[in-house]
Short mmCIF file of C-alpha atoms in Angstrom, two decimals:
data_model
loop_
_atom_site.label_atom_id
_atom_site.label_comp_id
_atom_site.label_asym_id
_atom_site.label_seq_id
_atom_site.Cartn_x
_atom_site.Cartn_y
_atom_site.Cartn_z
CA MET A 7 -18.66 -184.35 -72.36
CA THR A 8 -18.71 -180.91 -72.15
CA GLU A 9 -18.46 -178.77 -69.58
CA ILE A 10 -21.31 -177.41 -69.15
CA ASP A 11 -20.27 -172.57 -67.95
CA ASN A 12 -21.93 -171.89 -65.08
CA THR A 13 -20.53 -168.48 -65.16
CA LEU A 14 -22.20 -165.22 -65.06
CA ALA A 15 -21.77 -161.61 -65.71
CA LEU A 16 -22.32 -158.99 -62.71
CA SER A 17 -24.69 -156.41 -62.08
CA ARG A 18 -26.02 -154.14 -59.28
CA ALA A 19 -29.73 -154.35 -59.15
CA GLY A 20 -30.23 -151.50 -56.38
CA ILE A 21 -31.17 -153.35 -54.71
CA ASP A 22 -31.92 -153.51 -51.23
CA THR A 23 -32.70 -156.49 -49.21
CA TYR A 24 -31.48 -155.75 -45.56
CA ARG A 25 -29.20 -158.09 -44.59
CA GLN A 26 -30.04 -161.09 -47.33
CA PRO A 27 -28.32 -161.62 -49.95
CA VAL A 28 -30.37 -162.14 -53.30
CA VAL A 29 -29.37 -162.79 -56.81
CA PHE A 30 -31.89 -162.09 -59.78
CA MET A 31 -31.98 -164.67 -62.83
CA ARG A 32 -33.75 -164.08 -65.63
CA GLU A 33 -36.06 -167.58 -66.21
CA ASP A 34 -34.46 -168.50 -69.50
CA CYS A 35 -30.85 -167.92 -67.74
CA HIS A 36 -28.47 -171.19 -69.16
CA VAL A 37 -27.61 -171.12 -65.73
CA CYS A 38 -30.63 -171.39 -64.28
CA ARG A 39 -31.88 -173.93 -66.32
CA ALA A 40 -28.66 -176.20 -66.17
CA GLU A 41 -28.57 -175.69 -62.42
CA GLY A 42 -32.38 -176.72 -61.67
CA PHE A 43 -32.47 -173.22 -60.34
CA ALA A 44 -35.76 -172.23 -59.26
CA ALA A 45 -37.06 -169.08 -57.51
CA LEU A 46 -36.01 -169.31 -53.32
CA THR A 47 -33.64 -171.59 -53.69
CA ARG A 48 -29.91 -171.47 -51.91
CA ILE A 49 -27.43 -170.22 -54.61
CA GLU A 50 -23.38 -170.01 -53.77
CA VAL A 51 -21.94 -167.15 -55.54
CA THR A 52 -18.26 -167.32 -56.14
CA LEU A 53 -16.04 -164.40 -57.44
CA GLY A 54 -12.16 -165.54 -56.67
CA ASP A 55 -11.44 -165.84 -53.02
CA ARG A 56 -15.18 -164.74 -51.77
CA SER A 57 -17.93 -166.35 -51.62
CA VAL A 58 -21.69 -165.84 -50.56
CA ILE A 59 -25.11 -167.73 -50.30
CA ALA A 60 -28.16 -166.19 -51.52
CA THR A 61 -31.58 -166.34 -52.60
CA LEU A 62 -32.93 -166.37 -55.67
CA ASN A 63 -35.44 -164.59 -57.28
CA VAL A 64 -36.53 -165.38 -60.58
CA LEU A 65 -37.13 -162.33 -62.95
CA THR A 66 -40.21 -163.87 -65.27
CA ASN A 67 -39.80 -160.59 -67.80
CA GLY A 68 -36.91 -159.58 -67.47
CA ASP A 69 -36.23 -156.97 -69.94
CA TRP A 70 -34.46 -155.16 -67.93
CA LEU A 71 -30.90 -157.67 -67.29
CA PRO A 72 -29.12 -158.38 -70.02
CA ASP A 73 -28.48 -161.90 -71.34
CA ASP A 74 -25.85 -163.52 -69.92
CA THR A 75 -25.60 -161.83 -66.28
CA ALA A 76 -27.65 -161.88 -63.22
CA ALA A 77 -27.56 -159.53 -60.74
CA LEU A 78 -26.52 -158.81 -57.07
CA SER A 79 -28.43 -157.31 -53.93
CA GLU A 80 -27.10 -154.88 -52.70
CA GLU A 81 -26.14 -157.03 -48.84
CA ALA A 82 -24.71 -159.85 -52.06
CA TRP A 83 -22.73 -156.69 -53.86
CA ALA A 84 -20.83 -156.16 -50.91
CA ALA A 85 -19.62 -159.29 -49.54
CA LEU A 86 -18.34 -159.84 -53.48
CA LYS A 87 -17.25 -157.11 -54.42
CA PRO A 88 -17.39 -157.35 -57.47
CA GLN A 89 -15.00 -155.28 -60.36
CA PRO A 90 -16.38 -154.21 -64.04
CA GLY A 91 -16.55 -156.91 -66.56
CA ASP A 92 -15.89 -159.90 -63.30
CA ARG A 93 -18.00 -163.62 -63.92
CA ALA A 94 -19.15 -165.70 -60.95
CA SER A 95 -20.18 -168.89 -60.89
CA PHE A 96 -23.46 -170.33 -58.91
CA THR A 97 -23.30 -174.04 -58.19
CA HIS A 98 -26.07 -175.34 -54.92
CA PRO A 99 -24.09 -175.14 -51.58
CA GLU A 100 -23.59 -178.17 -48.85
CA PRO A 101 -26.66 -178.21 -46.98
CA PRO A 102 -25.74 -177.11 -43.67
CA ASP A 103 -24.17 -178.30 -40.63
CA SER A 104 -26.89 -176.38 -38.07
CA VAL A 105 -30.18 -177.93 -40.09
CA SER A 106 -29.75 -180.74 -37.66
CA ALA A 107 -29.57 -179.29 -34.79
CA ILE A 108 -32.10 -176.97 -35.81
CA ARG A 109 -34.55 -180.17 -36.28
CA ALA A 110 -33.45 -181.39 -32.74
CA LYS A 111 -34.97 -178.29 -30.89
CA VAL A 112 -38.07 -178.39 -32.96
CA TYR A 113 -38.69 -181.90 -31.89
CA GLY A 114 -37.43 -180.89 -28.05
CA GLU A 115 -34.00 -181.58 -27.55
CA THR A 116 -31.50 -179.63 -25.50
CA LEU A 117 -28.52 -178.62 -27.64
CA GLU A 118 -24.83 -177.73 -26.50
CA GLN A 119 -22.89 -175.27 -27.24
CA GLN A 120 -21.76 -176.60 -30.13
CA ARG A 121 -24.25 -177.27 -31.65
CA PHE A 122 -25.71 -173.27 -30.92
CA ASP A 123 -22.09 -172.89 -32.55
CA ALA A 124 -22.74 -174.34 -35.45
CA ILE A 125 -26.26 -172.23 -35.89
CA ILE A 126 -25.20 -168.32 -35.48
CA ARG A 127 -21.92 -169.20 -37.70
CA ASP A 128 -24.48 -170.50 -39.89
CA VAL A 129 -26.56 -167.44 -40.35
CA LEU A 130 -24.06 -165.16 -40.14
CA ASP A 131 -22.60 -167.53 -43.26
CA HIS A 132 -26.18 -167.11 -44.78
CA ARG A 133 -26.43 -170.83 -45.00
CA LEU A 134 -29.78 -170.87 -43.45
CA SER A 135 -32.96 -170.21 -45.33
CA ASP A 136 -35.72 -168.02 -43.81
CA LEU A 137 -37.55 -170.74 -43.18
CA ASP A 138 -35.25 -172.64 -41.50
CA LEU A 139 -34.34 -169.49 -38.84
CA ALA A 140 -38.23 -169.38 -38.84
CA ALA A 141 -38.08 -172.93 -37.74
CA PHE A 142 -34.98 -171.52 -35.35
CA ILE A 143 -36.78 -169.04 -33.80
CA THR A 144 -40.25 -170.64 -32.82
CA ALA A 145 -38.63 -173.50 -31.17
CA CYS A 146 -37.35 -171.19 -28.64
CA ALA A 147 -39.84 -169.76 -28.68
CA GLY A 148 -41.56 -169.52 -24.89
CA ASP A 149 -39.69 -171.63 -22.36
CA ARG A 150 -38.42 -173.70 -24.45
CA LEU A 151 -34.84 -172.87 -23.75
CA SER A 152 -33.42 -173.98 -20.74
CA ILE A 153 -31.28 -171.45 -19.12
CA ALA A 154 -27.49 -173.33 -19.51
CA GLU A 155 -28.97 -173.22 -23.49
CA THR A 156 -29.60 -169.39 -22.81
CA ILE A 157 -25.95 -169.43 -21.80
CA ALA A 158 -24.68 -171.33 -24.43
CA LEU A 159 -26.47 -169.61 -26.61
CA THR A 160 -25.47 -166.36 -25.39
CA ARG A 161 -21.99 -166.85 -25.59
CA SER A 162 -22.16 -168.10 -29.13
CA MET A 163 -23.96 -164.50 -30.55
CA GLN A 164 -21.02 -162.61 -28.33
CA ALA A 165 -18.27 -164.69 -30.22
CA ALA A 166 -20.02 -164.08 -33.12
CA GLY A 167 -19.45 -160.62 -33.95
CA GLU A 168 -16.52 -157.80 -32.30
CA THR A 169 -16.33 -156.90 -28.02
CA LEU A 170 -15.21 -153.57 -28.26
CA ASP A 171 -11.83 -152.96 -25.45
CA TRP A 172 -12.45 -150.44 -23.60
CA GLY A 173 -8.65 -150.46 -21.93
CA GLY A 174 -9.78 -151.53 -18.33
CA ALA A 175 -12.47 -149.13 -17.97
CA GLU A 176 -15.42 -149.28 -16.28
CA VAL A 177 -18.22 -149.50 -18.62
CA TYR A 178 -22.05 -148.54 -17.43
CA ASP A 179 -25.45 -149.89 -19.85
CA LYS A 180 -28.68 -150.44 -19.31
CA HIS A 181 -31.94 -151.90 -21.50
CA CYS A 182 -35.16 -151.56 -21.25
CA VAL A 183 -36.85 -155.11 -22.02
CA GLY A 184 -39.98 -153.28 -23.57
CA GLY A 185 -43.88 -153.28 -24.20
CA LEU A 186 -44.87 -149.57 -22.97
CA PRO A 187 -45.09 -147.56 -25.87
CA GLY A 188 -43.43 -143.43 -25.05
CA ASN A 189 -41.59 -145.57 -22.96
CA ARG A 190 -38.02 -143.35 -23.99
CA THR A 191 -36.01 -143.30 -21.25
CA THR A 192 -32.36 -144.06 -22.40
CA PRO A 193 -31.09 -140.75 -23.52
CA ILE A 194 -32.25 -139.15 -20.93
CA ILE A 195 -30.40 -141.43 -18.73
CA VAL A 196 -27.51 -141.77 -21.35
CA SER A 197 -27.04 -137.82 -21.31
CA ILE A 198 -27.63 -137.95 -16.60
CA ILE A 199 -25.26 -141.28 -16.47
CA ALA A 200 -22.29 -139.10 -19.20
CA ALA A 201 -22.83 -136.14 -17.21
CA ALA A 202 -21.44 -137.92 -14.33
CA GLY A 203 -18.19 -138.88 -16.13
CA LEU A 204 -19.43 -142.32 -16.53
CA MET A 205 -18.22 -144.46 -19.82
CA ILE A 206 -22.15 -145.45 -21.62
CA PRO A 207 -21.66 -146.60 -25.13
CA LYS A 208 -25.40 -147.50 -25.32
CA THR A 209 -26.49 -149.11 -28.69
CA SER A 210 -30.20 -149.15 -29.47
CA SER A 211 -32.51 -150.71 -31.44
CA ARG A 212 -35.63 -149.44 -33.49
CA ALA A 213 -38.50 -151.25 -33.37
CA ILE A 214 -39.74 -154.96 -33.54
CA THR A 215 -43.22 -154.86 -32.90
CA SER A 216 -43.30 -151.11 -30.82
CA PRO A 217 -44.08 -148.22 -32.28
CA ALA A 218 -40.64 -146.95 -32.19
CA GLY A 219 -37.56 -147.94 -30.81
CA THR A 220 -35.22 -145.81 -28.96
CA ALA A 221 -32.42 -145.60 -32.04
CA ASP A 222 -35.44 -144.61 -33.99
CA THR A 223 -36.56 -141.76 -31.34
CA MET A 224 -32.75 -141.11 -31.41
CA GLU A 225 -32.36 -140.64 -35.29
CA VAL A 226 -35.28 -137.75 -34.98
CA MET A 227 -32.74 -135.61 -33.03
CA ALA A 228 -29.63 -136.88 -34.67
CA PRO A 229 -27.78 -140.02 -36.54
CA VAL A 230 -27.29 -142.73 -36.13
CA SER A 231 -25.90 -145.19 -38.23
CA LEU A 232 -22.06 -145.00 -36.76
CA ASP A 233 -19.32 -146.91 -37.07
CA ILE A 234 -17.77 -148.32 -34.88
CA PRO A 235 -14.57 -146.02 -34.90
CA ALA A 236 -17.21 -142.72 -34.91
CA LEU A 237 -18.70 -144.83 -31.44
CA ARG A 238 -15.20 -145.14 -30.69
CA ARG A 239 -14.30 -141.32 -31.39
CA VAL A 240 -17.47 -140.07 -29.68
CA VAL A 241 -17.47 -141.88 -26.82
CA GLU A 242 -14.08 -141.21 -26.06
CA ALA A 243 -15.09 -137.38 -26.41
CA GLU A 244 -18.53 -137.08 -24.07
CA GLY A 245 -18.63 -140.71 -22.51
CA GLY A 246 -21.52 -141.66 -23.80
CA CYS A 247 -23.16 -142.41 -27.20
CA ILE A 248 -27.33 -143.13 -28.30
CA VAL A 249 -26.42 -145.10 -31.57
CA TRP A 250 -28.23 -148.05 -33.34
CA GLY A 251 -26.60 -151.53 -33.15
CA GLY A 252 -27.91 -152.89 -36.41
CA ASN A 253 -24.94 -150.66 -38.23
CA LEU A 254 -22.41 -152.69 -35.97
CA ALA A 255 -20.91 -155.78 -36.27
CA LEU A 256 -20.93 -156.15 -32.14
CA SER A 257 -23.66 -159.30 -32.26
CA PRO A 258 -24.34 -159.51 -35.49
CA ALA A 259 -26.63 -162.25 -35.29
CA ASP A 260 -29.05 -160.80 -32.91
CA ASP A 261 -29.92 -158.51 -36.45
CA VAL A 262 -30.29 -161.48 -38.46
CA LEU A 263 -32.89 -163.47 -36.65
CA ILE A 264 -33.99 -160.23 -35.78
CA ARG A 265 -35.45 -159.40 -39.13
CA ILE A 266 -37.58 -163.22 -38.86
CA GLU A 267 -39.17 -162.51 -35.93
CA ARG A 268 -40.66 -158.44 -36.39
CA PRO A 269 -43.00 -160.55 -38.94
CA LEU A 270 -43.77 -162.79 -36.63
CA ASP A 271 -44.14 -160.26 -34.21
CA PHE A 272 -43.03 -162.77 -30.84
CA ASP A 273 -39.98 -163.21 -29.43
CA SER A 274 -38.72 -165.75 -26.21
CA ASP A 275 -37.36 -165.19 -22.81
CA GLY A 276 -34.34 -167.13 -23.74
CA GLN A 277 -33.73 -165.70 -26.58
CA LEU A 278 -33.90 -162.21 -25.52
CA VAL A 279 -31.86 -162.89 -23.04
CA ALA A 280 -29.78 -163.55 -25.21
CA SER A 281 -29.67 -161.25 -27.73
CA VAL A 282 -29.62 -157.88 -24.61
CA LEU A 283 -26.81 -159.55 -22.66
CA SER A 284 -25.10 -160.68 -25.89
CA LYS A 285 -24.23 -156.46 -26.63
CA LYS A 286 -23.92 -155.81 -23.27
CA ALA A 287 -20.97 -158.06 -23.57
CA ALA A 288 -19.97 -156.99 -26.65
CA VAL A 289 -20.44 -153.58 -25.87
CA GLY A 290 -17.62 -153.69 -23.39
CA ALA A 291 -20.18 -153.36 -20.37
CA LYS A 292 -19.54 -154.23 -16.59
CA ARG A 293 -21.98 -152.78 -14.42
CA VAL A 294 -25.60 -153.34 -16.33
CA LEU A 295 -29.15 -152.51 -15.05
CA ILE A 296 -32.26 -154.44 -16.55
CA ASP A 297 -35.65 -152.14 -16.89
CA VAL A 298 -38.41 -154.59 -16.35
CA PRO A 299 -41.88 -153.21 -16.79
CA VAL A 300 -44.52 -155.15 -15.26
CA GLY A 301 -48.69 -154.57 -16.38
CA PRO A 302 -51.65 -156.41 -17.82
CA THR A 303 -51.26 -155.20 -21.15
CA ALA A 304 -46.87 -155.11 -21.23
CA LYS A 305 -44.41 -157.44 -22.71
CA VAL A 306 -43.56 -159.09 -18.98
CA ARG A 307 -47.70 -159.34 -17.46
CA SER A 308 -47.46 -160.68 -13.54
CA ALA A 309 -44.57 -160.78 -10.30
CA GLU A 310 -44.20 -164.21 -11.61
CA THR A 311 -43.26 -163.88 -14.78
CA ALA A 312 -40.79 -161.07 -14.67
CA ALA A 313 -38.87 -163.28 -11.26
CA ALA A 314 -39.11 -165.80 -13.96
CA LEU A 315 -37.05 -163.56 -16.37
CA ALA A 316 -34.81 -161.70 -13.30
CA GLU A 317 -33.52 -165.60 -11.96
CA ARG A 318 -32.66 -165.89 -16.41
CA LEU A 319 -30.65 -162.18 -16.26
CA ARG A 320 -29.22 -162.81 -13.26
CA ALA A 321 -27.88 -166.43 -14.04
CA VAL A 322 -26.31 -166.22 -17.76
CA GLY A 323 -25.46 -162.86 -16.75
CA LYS A 324 -22.90 -163.80 -14.12
CA ALA A 325 -21.80 -167.22 -16.83
CA ILE A 326 -20.75 -164.19 -18.93
CA GLY A 327 -18.80 -161.74 -16.22
CA LEU A 328 -21.46 -159.14 -15.73
CA THR A 329 -22.69 -157.17 -12.67
CA LEU A 330 -26.39 -156.87 -13.21
CA SER A 331 -28.95 -155.23 -11.61
CA ILE A 332 -32.34 -155.75 -12.41
CA HIS A 333 -35.01 -152.94 -12.24
CA GLN A 334 -39.03 -153.97 -11.60
CA SER A 335 -41.41 -151.02 -12.88
CA ASP A 336 -44.60 -150.14 -13.32
CA GLY A 337 -45.89 -151.20 -16.60
CA THR A 338 -49.52 -150.67 -16.41
CA ALA A 339 -49.76 -147.46 -18.74
CA PRO A 340 -47.70 -145.71 -21.19
CA VAL A 341 -45.38 -143.89 -20.15
CA GLY A 342 -45.27 -139.56 -21.33
CA ARG A 343 -47.29 -138.39 -24.05
CA GLY A 344 -45.56 -139.03 -27.26
CA ILE A 345 -46.17 -142.11 -28.63
CA GLY A 346 -44.01 -142.70 -32.03
CA PRO A 347 -40.60 -141.63 -32.99
CA ALA A 348 -40.77 -137.37 -32.96
CA LEU A 349 -42.84 -137.35 -30.56
CA GLU A 350 -41.28 -139.82 -27.78
CA ALA A 351 -38.30 -137.30 -29.03
CA GLN A 352 -40.14 -134.16 -27.86
CA ASP A 353 -40.78 -136.10 -24.82
CA VAL A 354 -37.04 -136.71 -23.97
CA LEU A 355 -36.45 -132.89 -24.72
CA ALA A 356 -39.45 -131.12 -22.75
CA VAL A 357 -37.41 -133.60 -19.60
CA LEU A 358 -33.75 -132.23 -20.54
CA ARG A 359 -34.87 -128.92 -20.73
CA ARG A 360 -37.31 -128.81 -17.97
CA ASN A 361 -40.26 -127.70 -19.37
CA GLU A 362 -42.50 -126.43 -17.36
CA ASN A 363 -45.03 -128.81 -19.18
CA PHE A 364 -42.75 -132.04 -18.87
CA PRO A 365 -44.04 -135.27 -18.44
CA VAL A 366 -43.81 -135.98 -15.16
CA ASP A 367 -44.05 -139.73 -14.91
CA LEU A 368 -40.58 -140.06 -17.68
CA ARG A 369 -39.18 -137.88 -15.76
CA ASP A 370 -39.66 -139.57 -12.11
CA ARG A 371 -39.09 -142.45 -14.21
CA ALA A 372 -35.90 -141.79 -15.74
CA LEU A 373 -34.22 -140.51 -12.40
CA ASP A 374 -35.23 -144.06 -11.50
CA ILE A 375 -33.34 -145.93 -13.55
CA ALA A 376 -30.60 -143.27 -13.40
CA GLY A 377 -30.19 -143.70 -9.70
CA ALA A 378 -30.54 -147.27 -9.63
CA LEU A 379 -27.39 -147.45 -12.40
CA LEU A 380 -25.34 -144.83 -10.52
CA ASP A 381 -26.03 -147.02 -7.34
CA LEU A 382 -23.50 -149.31 -8.99
CA VAL A 383 -21.29 -146.99 -8.43
CA PRO A 384 -19.18 -147.87 -5.59
CA GLU A 385 -18.24 -144.47 -4.81
CA THR A 386 -21.96 -143.50 -4.81
CA GLY A 387 -23.19 -145.12 -2.48
CA SER A 388 -25.97 -147.12 -2.03
CA ALA A 389 -29.57 -145.87 -2.16
CA GLY A 390 -27.64 -141.96 -3.20
CA GLY A 391 -27.39 -142.37 -7.39
CA ARG A 392 -31.63 -141.14 -7.89
CA LYS A 393 -30.37 -137.58 -5.64
CA VAL A 394 -27.01 -137.12 -7.77
CA ALA A 395 -28.75 -138.15 -10.56
CA ALA A 396 -31.75 -135.15 -10.28
CA GLN A 397 -28.92 -132.50 -9.56
CA LEU A 398 -27.36 -133.85 -12.70
CA LEU A 399 -30.88 -132.94 -14.90
CA ASP A 400 -31.99 -130.84 -12.68
CA SER A 401 -29.01 -128.40 -12.69
CA GLY A 402 -29.21 -128.72 -16.96
CA ALA A 403 -25.74 -131.11 -16.51
CA ALA A 404 -27.51 -133.96 -18.52
CA GLU A 405 -29.72 -131.01 -21.44
CA ALA A 406 -26.17 -129.94 -21.78
CA LYS A 407 -24.49 -134.04 -21.76
CA PHE A 408 -27.38 -134.65 -24.69
CA MET A 409 -26.19 -131.84 -26.71
CA ALA A 410 -22.85 -132.80 -27.18
CA ILE A 411 -23.03 -136.17 -27.77
CA CYS A 412 -25.77 -135.21 -30.60
CA ASP A 413 -23.21 -132.46 -31.76
CA ALA A 414 -20.27 -135.49 -31.86
CA GLN A 415 -22.98 -138.12 -33.38
CA GLY A 416 -23.27 -135.69 -36.23
CA GLY A 417 -25.52 -132.87 -35.15
CA PHE A 418 -28.65 -132.17 -33.72
CA THR A 419 -32.06 -131.84 -35.36
CA GLU A 420 -35.17 -130.51 -34.14
CA PRO A 421 -38.59 -133.26 -33.72
CA GLY A 422 -41.04 -131.83 -36.08
CA GLU A 423 -45.13 -132.46 -36.54
CA ALA A 424 -46.47 -134.67 -37.96
CA ARG A 425 -49.24 -133.06 -41.69
CA TYR A 426 -52.51 -134.16 -40.32
CA HIS A 427 -54.09 -134.92 -36.84
CA ALA A 428 -57.26 -136.47 -35.72
CA VAL A 429 -58.59 -136.97 -31.56
CA ILE A 430 -59.95 -138.86 -30.47
CA THR A 431 -63.21 -138.42 -27.76
CA SER A 432 -64.56 -140.09 -24.62
CA ARG A 433 -67.63 -141.82 -25.36
CA THR A 434 -68.38 -141.41 -21.41
CA ALA A 435 -67.38 -139.70 -18.16
CA GLY A 436 -65.61 -140.76 -14.89
CA ARG A 437 -62.63 -141.95 -13.68
CA LEU A 438 -59.67 -143.02 -16.29
CA ILE A 439 -58.52 -145.79 -14.83
CA ALA A 440 -56.31 -147.99 -17.75
CA ILE A 441 -54.50 -147.41 -20.84
CA ASP A 442 -54.49 -150.87 -23.06
CA ASN A 443 -50.76 -151.14 -23.90
CA ARG A 444 -51.17 -153.00 -26.62
CA ARG A 445 -53.52 -151.38 -28.42
CA ILE A 446 -52.81 -147.72 -27.65
CA ALA A 447 -49.54 -148.64 -29.79
CA ARG A 448 -51.23 -150.30 -32.32
CA THR A 449 -53.07 -146.95 -33.30
CA ALA A 450 -49.35 -145.45 -33.77
CA LYS A 451 -48.40 -148.68 -35.82
CA LEU A 452 -51.66 -147.57 -38.03
CA ALA A 453 -50.53 -144.12 -38.13
CA GLY A 454 -47.70 -144.96 -39.69
CA ALA A 455 -44.78 -145.17 -36.77
CA PRO A 456 -42.18 -146.31 -36.82
CA ARG A 457 -41.76 -146.36 -40.38
CA GLN A 458 -43.39 -142.62 -40.81
CA GLN A 459 -40.65 -140.45 -38.27
CA LEU A 460 -43.60 -138.19 -37.55
CA ALA A 461 -46.74 -139.90 -36.90
CA GLY A 462 -47.62 -141.85 -33.77
CA LEU A 463 -50.30 -140.63 -31.32
CA ARG A 464 -50.10 -138.16 -27.95
CA LEU A 465 -52.61 -138.80 -24.95
CA LEU A 466 -54.01 -135.89 -23.56
CA VAL A 467 -55.47 -137.44 -20.76
CA GLN A 468 -53.69 -139.08 -17.78
CA ILE A 469 -54.57 -142.74 -15.70
CA GLY A 470 -56.28 -141.20 -12.42
CA ASP A 471 -58.03 -138.30 -14.68
CA HIS A 472 -61.76 -137.00 -13.83
CA ILE A 473 -63.20 -137.89 -18.04
CA GLU A 474 -66.31 -135.53 -19.06
CA PHE A 475 -68.03 -136.98 -22.02
CA GLY A 476 -66.82 -135.65 -24.98
CA LYS A 477 -63.43 -134.48 -23.82
CA PRO A 478 -60.38 -135.33 -25.92
CA LEU A 479 -58.68 -138.64 -25.33
CA PHE A 480 -55.64 -138.85 -27.54
CA GLU A 481 -54.61 -137.09 -30.82
CA ILE A 482 -53.56 -139.23 -33.80
CA HIS A 483 -50.85 -138.15 -36.10
CA ALA A 484 -50.02 -138.67 -39.47
CA GLU A 485 -48.22 -138.34 -42.77
CA THR A 486 -51.08 -139.39 -45.43
CA LEU A 487 -54.42 -138.91 -44.83
CA GLY A 488 -55.21 -142.28 -45.43
CA GLU A 489 -53.10 -144.15 -42.17
CA LEU A 490 -54.83 -141.19 -40.46
CA GLU A 491 -58.69 -142.18 -41.28
CA TYR A 492 -57.43 -146.30 -40.96
CA ALA A 493 -55.55 -145.41 -37.19
CA ARG A 494 -59.39 -143.61 -36.47
CA SER A 495 -61.01 -146.31 -37.39
CA TYR A 496 -59.53 -148.42 -35.60
CA ALA A 497 -59.62 -146.59 -32.53
CA GLU A 498 -62.96 -145.72 -32.72
CA ALA A 499 -64.11 -149.06 -33.10
CA GLN A 500 -61.58 -150.67 -29.59
CA LEU A 501 -63.66 -148.52 -27.12
CA GLY A 502 -61.09 -150.69 -24.64
CA LEU A 503 -58.21 -148.92 -25.59
CA CYS A 504 -59.46 -146.25 -23.40
CA THR A 505 -60.81 -147.63 -19.55
CA ILE A 506 -63.72 -145.38 -18.46
CA GLU A 507 -65.29 -146.27 -15.09
CA GLU A 508 -68.61 -144.35 -15.53
CA ALA A 509 -69.49 -141.80 -12.78
CA ASN A 510 -72.46 -143.04 -10.78
#
C-alpha cells in the first residue's frame, strides 16, 4: 500500500492574522483532498521539531499560490521559522484535552486549578478554535466564575507567561476597570509616581470596546510596542514606562482571549479580575491601586456591583500576594474633553504642561488616583499622597518625567488634528444634567476611533452648564467624509447623548 505524501512546500503569505496561525491551501491541493481538510479545519503543521496548530483557509482561486505549496500567515511563519526549500507535514491534531473542561463549564460545573491550567495551555498552543474560545468566554460571563475559580484562572494566566523580577524593588501599578470615555489618567499618574522616585512599569491594553485604550493614546505620542529588554531599559533609566502589554509575554493568554472578547463586546467580572491581576503580578508589581468608576452608563453601574467587584479583586489580590487598594470614583460622565487617541493625548499634555485651559476634571482625577497610590508608600503617610502628587505636577517635575519616558521609549511626537470636523448643537435650552457615556463612545467609534488615531470627538460642554438653543455640544473629528457623516447622523438621531433639563 502506497503511503500518502502529506507534505507541502512552505511560502510566506504576508498576511497578519493577529495571534491566530492560519494556513492557506488551494482547493485542488492533494493534501487537502487526501486528509479530508475543509475550510476552517484545525490542522497541525509540523516542521522538524517545531509544530503549530493552524486554521485552514481554502483558496477557490489559487493562481497566486504555486501547486504543491501551502502559504503561512505571519503568526504561523514565526512559529515554524522555515528555511528556503523546507517542506512541512499537515495532519489532523489530537483533540485538545481542555475541550471537556470547557463543555463542563458551559453546563455549569465548577472547575479546579488543573482544568484551568489545561485550558490556558491549549489557548497558547492554539489547540482551541475561535468557537471553543467563544464558548469558554461565554460560559464564564456574568457571575459564572466563583471567587475560587477566579483565583485559579488568574494563577493559570500568570503562570503561562513570564514574571518580571526587579531584584526586590517595591513595584507600583494601577488600573482602571474602564467604561468611562476620555479617562486617560495613566500617563499623568505614571509620570507623577516615577517623578516621586518610585518604580511603575505600566503595561496597558489597546481598546476592546472603547474609542481608545491607554496604549492607543500613548502611541500617538511615543512608541509603545516595546519588548521586555527595552521595557527594562526604560524603567531602569526613568523609573516608569507606558507600553502596550500585547507585545510582551507577561500574560500571553489574555491577549488571545481579548481577541475573541472584542467582537463579542462583553466581558465578566471574573475574567476582568483574572486579566488585570495576572498582568499586575506578571509585571512584578506588589502595591496596586484599582480605580472603579461607577455611574449609570459606565461599565460598573451601581454601588452594589462595585462592592461585589471590589470583594473579588481583594480576594484574588490577597491570594496572589498583592497589596491592593480599591478607589471608587465618579463614573457619571466622560472625563476631559477629548475622546479618541489623539484628542485624549492633547488633554494629557494640557494637564502635564499646566496649560491655562487644561481639563480640570482630568487633572483632579489623576491627582486623586496618584495620591491614593502614593498613600500605599509607607513613608508617605496616610492621606498625604495627594499633596505630594500635586506638588510634582505643579512644579513641572511630572511633565519632565513624562518627556523623559517618551524619549526613552523612542521619542516624543506632538498629537495632530483630524482632517474633517462637524459640530453637534443643542436643540433645546436649559441645564446639562447628564451625558450618556456609551452613546458618546459609540459616536467616537463611528467617527473612526481608535483605528484612526486622529478621529473621535471633543466635548464642548460639561454637566451643570447652562445650554442655549443652538449652542455647540461637541465636535466630531474624522479622517474621511464618510465616517464624519456616519457619526454625525448617529449623533443627531440620538437625542439622549446629552440630557438637558429644559428651562421653565
